[in-house]
Structure formats: C-alpha cells, structure tokens
Short mmCIF file of C-alpha atoms and ligand atoms in Angstrom, two decimals:
data_model
loop_
_atom_site.label_atom_id
_atom_site.label_comp_id
_atom_site.label_asym_id
_atom_site.label_seq_id
_atom_site.Cartn_x
_atom_site.Cartn_y
_atom_site.Cartn_z
CA UNK A 1 106.81 81.94 79.19
CA UNK A 2 104.29 83.10 82.04
CA UNK A 3 101.08 84.33 81.59
CA UNK A 4 100.92 88.21 82.84
CA UNK A 5 98.77 88.83 85.31
CA UNK A 6 96.39 91.83 84.28
CA UNK A 7 95.86 93.72 87.07
CA UNK A 8 94.18 96.89 84.78
CA UNK A 9 91.28 94.17 83.17
CA UNK A 10 90.57 92.72 86.61
CA UNK A 11 90.26 96.39 88.26
CA UNK A 12 88.14 97.30 85.54
CA UNK A 13 86.22 94.62 86.65
CA UNK A 14 85.82 95.33 90.45
CA UNK A 15 85.47 98.65 89.73
CA UNK A 16 82.47 97.92 87.20
CA UNK A 17 81.13 95.71 90.01
CA UNK A 18 81.10 98.39 92.87
CA UNK A 19 79.61 101.33 90.66
CA UNK A 20 76.59 98.21 90.31
CA UNK A 21 76.26 97.99 94.01
CA UNK A 22 76.66 102.32 94.33
CA UNK A 23 73.60 101.85 92.37
CA UNK A 24 71.59 99.40 94.40
CA UNK A 25 72.17 101.27 97.22
CA UNK A 26 71.44 104.84 95.84
CA UNK A 27 67.84 102.51 94.78
CA UNK A 28 67.48 100.96 98.19
CA UNK A 29 68.11 104.33 100.71
CA UNK A 30 68.90 107.32 98.26
CA UNK A 31 72.43 107.45 99.80
CA UNK A 32 75.71 107.21 97.84
CA UNK A 33 78.79 105.93 99.89
CA UNK A 34 81.27 108.56 100.79
CA UNK A 35 84.77 108.21 101.54
CA UNK A 36 86.84 110.98 103.08
CA UNK A 37 90.60 111.83 102.54
CA UNK A 38 92.48 113.24 104.96
CA UNK A 39 95.84 114.51 103.47
CA UNK A 40 98.12 116.17 106.00
CA UNK A 41 101.32 117.84 104.53
CA UNK A 42 102.40 118.19 100.91
CA UNK A 43 104.46 115.13 100.40
CA UNK A 44 104.03 114.88 96.24
CA UNK A 45 103.60 110.87 95.84
CA UNK A 46 100.20 111.14 98.21
CA UNK A 47 98.64 114.25 96.27
CA UNK A 48 99.14 112.12 93.21
CA UNK A 49 97.75 108.65 95.31
CA UNK A 50 94.95 111.05 96.52
CA UNK A 51 94.50 112.50 93.15
CA UNK A 52 94.01 108.34 91.88
CA UNK A 53 91.66 107.75 94.37
CA UNK A 54 89.00 111.52 93.86
CA UNK A 55 88.64 109.81 90.34
CA UNK A 56 88.66 106.17 91.09
CA UNK A 57 85.65 106.79 93.54
CA UNK A 58 83.82 110.15 90.85
CA UNK A 59 84.14 106.93 88.13
CA UNK A 60 81.94 104.54 90.08
CA UNK A 61 79.74 106.85 91.73
CA UNK A 62 80.89 107.16 95.28
CA UNK A 63 81.09 110.70 96.67
CA UNK A 64 84.75 111.32 98.20
CA UNK A 65 85.66 114.40 99.73
CA UNK A 66 89.48 115.35 100.89
CA UNK A 67 90.59 116.91 103.76
CA UNK A 68 93.57 118.77 102.93
CA UNK A 69 95.59 119.96 106.33
CA UNK A 70 98.62 122.10 105.87
CA UNK A 71 101.99 120.19 107.06
CA UNK A 72 102.22 121.70 110.28
CA UNK A 73 98.97 121.18 111.32
CA UNK A 74 98.85 119.93 115.53
CA UNK A 75 97.84 116.18 115.74
CA UNK A 76 95.42 117.00 118.03
CA UNK A 77 93.67 118.85 114.97
CA UNK A 78 93.57 115.87 112.65
CA UNK A 79 92.60 113.88 115.93
CA UNK A 80 89.72 116.27 116.35
CA UNK A 81 88.94 115.88 112.17
CA UNK A 82 88.72 112.16 112.62
CA UNK A 83 86.24 112.30 115.96
CA UNK A 84 84.12 114.61 113.67
CA UNK A 85 83.87 112.48 110.51
CA UNK A 86 83.78 108.75 113.07
CA UNK A 87 80.50 111.19 114.07
CA UNK A 88 78.99 112.15 111.18
CA UNK A 89 76.57 109.66 110.21
CA UNK A 90 76.66 111.05 105.95
CA UNK A 91 80.84 109.62 106.43
CA UNK A 92 80.92 105.36 105.26
CA UNK A 93 84.53 104.98 104.81
CA UNK A 94 87.57 107.41 106.22
CA UNK A 95 91.16 106.91 104.92
CA UNK A 96 94.19 108.77 106.31
CA UNK A 97 96.63 109.15 103.68
CA UNK A 98 100.34 108.03 104.95
CA UNK A 99 102.43 108.86 105.45
CA UNK A 100 102.30 111.24 108.11
CA UNK A 101 104.09 114.33 108.93
CA UNK A 102 106.90 113.34 111.64
CA UNK A 103 105.84 114.82 114.41
CA UNK A 104 102.22 112.97 114.16
CA UNK A 105 101.87 109.82 115.74
CA UNK A 106 100.70 107.84 112.94
CA UNK A 107 99.48 104.67 114.99
CA UNK A 108 97.37 106.86 117.99
CA UNK A 109 95.99 108.52 113.84
CA UNK A 110 95.42 105.13 113.08
CA UNK A 111 93.44 103.96 116.03
CA UNK A 112 91.19 106.71 116.46
CA UNK A 113 88.94 106.08 113.06
CA UNK A 114 86.03 103.64 113.97
CA UNK A 115 86.27 100.47 112.72
CA UNK A 116 83.34 100.32 110.95
CA UNK A 117 85.05 102.78 108.79
CA UNK A 118 88.27 101.79 108.24
CA UNK A 119 87.83 101.35 104.39
CA UNK A 120 92.30 101.01 104.37
CA UNK A 121 91.28 98.09 106.70
CA UNK A 122 94.47 98.94 109.07
CA UNK A 123 92.84 99.72 112.51
CA UNK A 124 93.91 97.30 115.64
CA UNK A 125 90.60 96.45 115.42
CA UNK A 126 90.68 95.36 111.75
CA UNK A 127 93.79 93.92 111.40
CA UNK A 128 93.44 91.78 115.04
CA UNK A 129 90.12 90.38 113.67
CA UNK A 130 92.08 89.35 110.45
CA UNK A 131 94.65 87.69 112.90
CA UNK A 132 92.12 86.08 114.24
CA UNK A 133 90.07 84.64 111.25
CA UNK A 134 88.76 87.36 109.14
CA UNK A 135 87.68 91.45 109.38
CA UNK A 136 85.23 93.28 108.22
CA UNK A 137 87.06 95.34 106.48
CA UNK A 138 90.76 93.99 105.33
CA UNK A 139 93.84 96.17 103.78
CA UNK A 140 93.43 96.98 100.18
CA UNK A 141 96.69 95.39 99.06
CA UNK A 142 96.26 92.41 100.13
CA UNK A 143 92.58 91.65 99.27
CA UNK A 144 93.35 93.13 96.12
CA UNK A 145 96.28 89.90 95.90
CA UNK A 146 93.79 88.14 96.83
CA UNK A 147 90.95 88.84 94.54
CA UNK A 148 93.73 88.50 91.49
CA UNK A 149 95.12 84.98 92.88
CA UNK A 150 90.64 84.22 92.79
CA UNK A 151 90.12 85.69 88.96
CA UNK A 152 93.12 83.58 87.73
CA UNK A 153 92.36 80.24 89.68
CA UNK A 154 95.05 80.03 91.19
CA UNK A 155 95.06 77.23 93.85
CA UNK A 156 96.53 77.85 97.67
CA UNK A 157 95.56 75.24 99.02
CA UNK A 158 98.92 72.87 100.39
CA UNK A 159 100.88 75.14 98.01
CA UNK A 160 103.51 76.81 99.29
CA UNK A 161 103.73 80.84 99.90
CA UNK A 162 106.89 82.57 100.51
CA UNK A 163 106.27 86.30 100.77
CA UNK A 164 109.16 88.82 100.93
CA UNK A 165 108.23 91.60 103.77
CA UNK A 166 106.62 91.83 106.80
CA UNK A 167 105.00 95.36 106.69
CA UNK A 168 101.91 95.55 108.01
CA UNK A 169 100.30 97.12 105.10
CA UNK A 170 101.31 94.02 103.06
CA UNK A 171 103.36 90.90 104.11
CA UNK A 172 101.65 90.68 107.46
CA UNK A 173 98.37 90.35 106.13
CA UNK A 174 98.96 88.77 102.86
CA UNK A 175 100.54 85.88 104.83
CA UNK A 176 97.43 85.75 106.73
CA UNK A 177 94.98 85.37 104.27
CA UNK A 178 97.05 82.84 102.20
CA UNK A 179 97.61 80.56 105.39
CA UNK A 180 93.35 81.45 106.06
CA UNK A 181 93.16 79.91 102.30
CA UNK A 182 95.59 76.80 103.69
CA UNK A 183 98.77 77.43 101.99
CA UNK A 184 101.48 77.09 103.69
CA UNK A 185 103.81 80.24 104.17
CA UNK A 186 106.94 81.22 104.97
CA UNK A 187 107.27 85.38 105.81
CA UNK A 188 111.05 86.53 105.12
CA UNK A 189 112.72 89.82 105.63
CA UNK A 190 115.36 91.74 105.49
CA UNK A 191 117.49 89.33 108.39
CA UNK A 192 116.72 85.89 106.79
CA UNK A 193 119.64 84.19 105.45
CA UNK A 194 119.96 82.30 102.53
CA UNK A 195 116.61 84.27 100.41
CA UNK A 196 117.65 82.98 97.68
CA UNK A 197 116.87 79.16 98.68
CA UNK A 198 114.01 79.77 99.91
CA UNK A 199 112.61 82.09 97.04
CA UNK A 200 113.04 78.85 95.19
CA UNK A 201 110.39 76.58 96.99
CA UNK A 202 107.44 79.03 96.49
CA UNK A 203 104.64 77.98 94.10
CA UNK A 204 103.01 81.51 95.22
CA UNK A 205 105.59 84.12 95.63
CA UNK A 206 104.88 87.92 97.51
CA UNK A 207 107.16 90.15 97.10
CA UNK A 208 106.79 93.67 99.00
CA UNK A 209 110.51 95.10 99.90
CA UNK A 210 110.64 98.53 98.15
CA UNK A 211 113.90 97.22 96.36
CA UNK A 212 113.84 97.04 92.40
CA UNK A 213 114.65 94.13 90.87
CA UNK A 214 116.40 92.80 94.08
CA UNK A 215 114.75 89.16 93.93
CA UNK A 216 116.51 87.55 90.65
CA UNK A 217 115.27 85.55 87.71
CA UNK A 218 116.61 82.38 88.85
CA UNK A 219 115.30 82.48 92.28
CA UNK A 220 111.88 81.62 90.98
CA UNK A 221 110.55 77.79 91.09
CA UNK A 222 109.70 76.37 87.25
CA UNK A 223 106.09 76.90 87.21
CA UNK A 224 105.27 79.70 90.46
CA UNK A 225 103.24 82.52 90.69
CA UNK A 226 104.59 85.44 91.12
CA UNK A 227 103.16 88.82 92.91
CA UNK A 228 105.30 91.92 92.64
CA UNK A 229 103.96 94.35 94.81
CA UNK A 230 107.05 96.74 94.57
CA UNK A 231 106.62 100.15 93.10
CA UNK A 232 110.02 101.47 92.38
CA UNK A 233 111.32 104.47 90.95
CA UNK A 234 114.18 104.84 88.95
CA UNK A 235 116.61 107.21 87.99
CA UNK A 236 115.21 107.49 84.71
CA UNK A 237 111.37 107.64 85.66
CA UNK A 238 111.06 104.12 84.65
CA UNK A 239 108.37 102.35 87.38
CA UNK A 240 110.02 98.82 88.28
CA UNK A 241 108.90 96.00 90.83
CA UNK A 242 110.72 93.82 93.28
CA UNK A 243 111.44 90.91 91.22
CA UNK A 244 113.79 90.81 87.82
CA UNK A 245 110.51 90.59 85.92
CA UNK A 246 112.06 90.05 82.44
CA UNK A 247 113.92 86.91 83.82
CA UNK A 248 111.36 85.72 85.75
CA UNK A 249 108.86 85.05 82.79
CA UNK A 250 110.79 82.90 81.78
CA UNK A 251 110.87 80.25 85.43
CA UNK A 252 107.10 81.79 86.35
CA UNK A 253 103.68 80.11 85.18
CA UNK A 254 101.51 83.82 86.08
CA UNK A 255 103.48 86.95 87.13
CA UNK A 256 101.86 90.60 87.50
CA UNK A 257 103.50 93.59 86.06
CA UNK A 258 104.82 96.61 87.76
CA UNK A 259 103.12 98.83 86.85
CA UNK A 260 99.83 97.50 85.81
CA UNK A 261 99.57 94.66 88.84
CA UNK A 262 98.84 95.12 92.36
CA UNK A 263 98.65 98.92 92.14
CA UNK A 264 95.33 98.83 90.40
CA UNK A 265 93.41 96.86 92.25
CA UNK A 266 95.06 97.88 95.30
CA UNK A 267 93.37 100.91 94.60
CA UNK A 268 89.50 98.84 93.64
CA UNK A 269 90.13 97.41 96.93
CA UNK A 270 89.47 100.10 98.26
CA UNK A 271 86.01 101.11 96.72
CA UNK A 272 85.13 98.18 97.30
CA UNK A 273 85.60 98.42 101.53
CA UNK A 274 83.77 101.83 100.85
CA UNK A 275 80.63 100.13 99.75
CA UNK A 276 81.43 98.07 101.55
CA UNK A 277 81.09 100.08 104.78
CA UNK A 278 78.02 101.87 103.28
CA UNK A 279 76.14 99.12 102.84
CA UNK A 280 76.43 98.09 105.96
CA UNK A 281 76.18 101.55 107.65
CA UNK A 282 72.51 101.90 105.47
CA UNK A 283 71.41 98.35 106.47
P1 NDP B 1 108.06 98.63 104.05
O1 NDP B 1 109.12 99.11 103.80
O2 NDP B 1 107.23 98.62 105.21
O3 NDP B 1 108.28 97.57 104.45
C1 NDP B 1 109.92 96.27 103.41
C2 NDP B 1 109.37 95.25 103.80
O4 NDP B 1 110.85 94.22 103.23
C3 NDP B 1 110.08 94.86 105.40
O5 NDP B 1 109.95 93.51 106.22
C4 NDP B 1 111.63 94.80 105.18
O6 NDP B 1 112.26 93.87 106.21
C5 NDP B 1 111.65 93.67 103.74
N1 NDP B 1 113.25 94.05 102.86
C6 NDP B 1 113.60 95.06 102.77
N2 NDP B 1 114.68 94.67 102.17
C7 NDP B 1 114.95 93.07 102.57
C8 NDP B 1 115.78 92.63 101.52
N3 NDP B 1 116.91 93.10 100.42
N4 NDP B 1 115.78 91.01 101.51
C9 NDP B 1 114.39 90.71 102.53
N5 NDP B 1 113.20 91.36 102.57
C10 NDP B 1 113.48 93.06 102.86
O7 NDP B 1 107.19 98.33 102.44
P2 NDP B 1 105.64 97.86 102.18
O8 NDP B 1 105.64 97.48 102.66
O9 NDP B 1 104.90 99.17 102.37
O10 NDP B 1 106.09 97.95 100.23
C11 NDP B 1 106.65 97.29 99.92
C12 NDP B 1 106.79 97.62 98.35
O11 NDP B 1 105.51 97.43 97.89
C13 NDP B 1 106.89 99.18 98.40
O12 NDP B 1 107.93 98.99 96.97
C14 NDP B 1 105.83 99.95 98.08
O13 NDP B 1 105.80 101.18 97.26
C15 NDP B 1 105.20 99.46 97.78
N6 NDP B 1 103.80 99.04 97.65
C16 NDP B 1 102.92 98.44 96.79
C17 NDP B 1 100.87 98.74 96.90
C18 NDP B 1 100.65 98.90 95.70
O14 NDP B 1 99.35 98.87 95.90
N7 NDP B 1 101.33 98.37 95.05
C19 NDP B 1 100.96 99.55 98.18
C20 NDP B 1 101.71 98.93 99.23
C21 NDP B 1 103.67 99.63 98.63
P3 NDP B 1 112.69 94.01 107.50
O15 NDP B 1 111.16 94.31 108.06
O16 NDP B 1 113.46 93.61 107.96
O17 NDP B 1 113.16 95.71 107.31
#
C-alpha cells in the first residue's frame, strides 16, 4: 500500500523557511519582499487562486498587492502596468494570473515581465535558461514536485520518469527538471499511442492532463512514485486528480493526494521564488 505524500506538511515547512528568510532579509535590509499580482477579469477560479496567494504571502510576511483590472481592459493598459511594475524597485515579483481574457495576447504580456521579477518562471528567458540548464526563477508547479521528491528522498538518477502532459507550465518543465537530475524521461500527450504500456514502465509518474482519473490503477508499475498534478472538479463538487487514486494506491510506493499534494506546493514555491527575487534585488 502506498505511502501518501503529505503536501500539506511539506508546504508548511517551505512556508516556515520562507518566513525565516523574510525576517532575515528585513533585518539585513529593512525591506520586505513585495509581490505584485495582476488579475484581469472576473474568472471565479482565478479569484480564488489570487485570494490564496494573498493569504499565503501575508502568512510569511511578504507584501502582496493585487492589481485588479476589468475584463475589457485593453492589452496596452495591462502592458503599461507591467512596465510600471518592472521599473519600480520596490516590487520584487510580478505574477500575471492566467488565463487572461481572450482579447489579450498572453504570450506578449508574459514576455513583458522582467525575467528577474518573473516569480512564475514562465518568461521566454527563464524558460530558455531552464532548457539549457537552470534558470534563476523556475516555474512553481514543477519546482514544487521536485521539492516533494527531494524531501521524500526519492532517487531519480537513472530511473525511468514518464510525464503525461506537455504544457509549458507543467509537463515540459518537469520533464527538463527530472532529466537534469538524470532520469530517463518519456513525455506523453493526447496523441501518444499505447499510453498504458508506457506508463507501466514509469518508476516516477507525473500526471498532468486535466482529465479526471484517466490514468487507471493497473497501468501503474508496482512500487512507482506517482505525482498527480491534476485538479478536476467533479459534478458533485469533489476534487479529484488525473490518476485513479484508490487503485493506484495498491501499486504505488508513494503517491500525492488531490487535494493536499502538488497544489499546496505550487503555492509555497511562489513564496520561495518571491523571496529569492527580493534577496537578489536587495543584495
Ligand atoms: P493543459 O491543458 O495545458 O495540458 C494538458 C496536457 O495533457 C496536454 O499536453 C494534453 O495533450 C495532455 N492530455 C490531455 N488528454 C490526454 C490524454 N487523454 N492522454 C494523454 N495526454 C493527454 O493542462 P495543464 O498542464 O495546465 O494542467 C494539467 C492539470 O494540472 C489540470 O488539471 C490543471 O488544473 C492542473 N494543474 C495543477 C496545478 C497544481 O498546482 N496542482 C498547477 C497547474 C495545473 P496535448 O498537448 O496533445 O493536447
């Protein structure tokens, strides 16, 4: 029976470490890290996520301000705000809550963020650096997964890692990070043939498809480490992951629950990145 990875506890530890770092920075420089969050429109899920970010930041002593803009705000206004935040020395981290309304070119907005303030690690510069080796700021969800693997002493070197999903915010960067730690990686997606057979070879499985319980328990290799990134709300309101958790538990050695796994780590890593950016700016 699998051991459940306690994302809640590890995220609490990371937050405590960040709080300590914030206190040290304050003592050294008199300043505290400042995170600017841009929220354009009134997407209900985004409102919830931004609320979490505000709460998390307050808990560790990071100053956060959410810049709320109406759904119809022209792209030029969003760009102008980013330019102002880039130029403001008191702002150390900038996060644009995605998705943006359809009339705004997301890539153009992201590219505008100063890479040293890109606490989501998604600007082309940071992404390119990660591709080459390592970026100063790396995306929060895959960083959170790596932190979980580290804290649970999961050996990665030489193991077979299968990633299901190839998005820029999860699938691709986690593949790069696992490869950097010497895993042999396989990246699967919606056109992958014979998915079950590939998953059966995974010592480490990362599921990031957004398809509720699509990865069936019997596909999991005996003893595998299963990281379920998916967050899917079912009609009864319950949250489930991309993996059929109950059956997977009978085969995996370690598994993340949903909720209580990767999601909390994503939030914690944003705080860690904000502290990192502030430390650099104030050094
Ligand atoms: P995207 O929709 O951007 O990407 C989904 C990926 O899954 C795509 O690459 C897609 O393939 C692949 N996919 C979809 N269906 C299948 C299938 N049947 N078989 C194999 N591959 C498939 O999603 P994200 O990466 O943004 O997010 C994935 C999930 O993770 C979502 O549930 C999201 O809510 C959650 N999430 C959770 C976070 C957390 O903190 N826990 C953070 C970010 C996301 P193709 O490229 O071919 O379309």
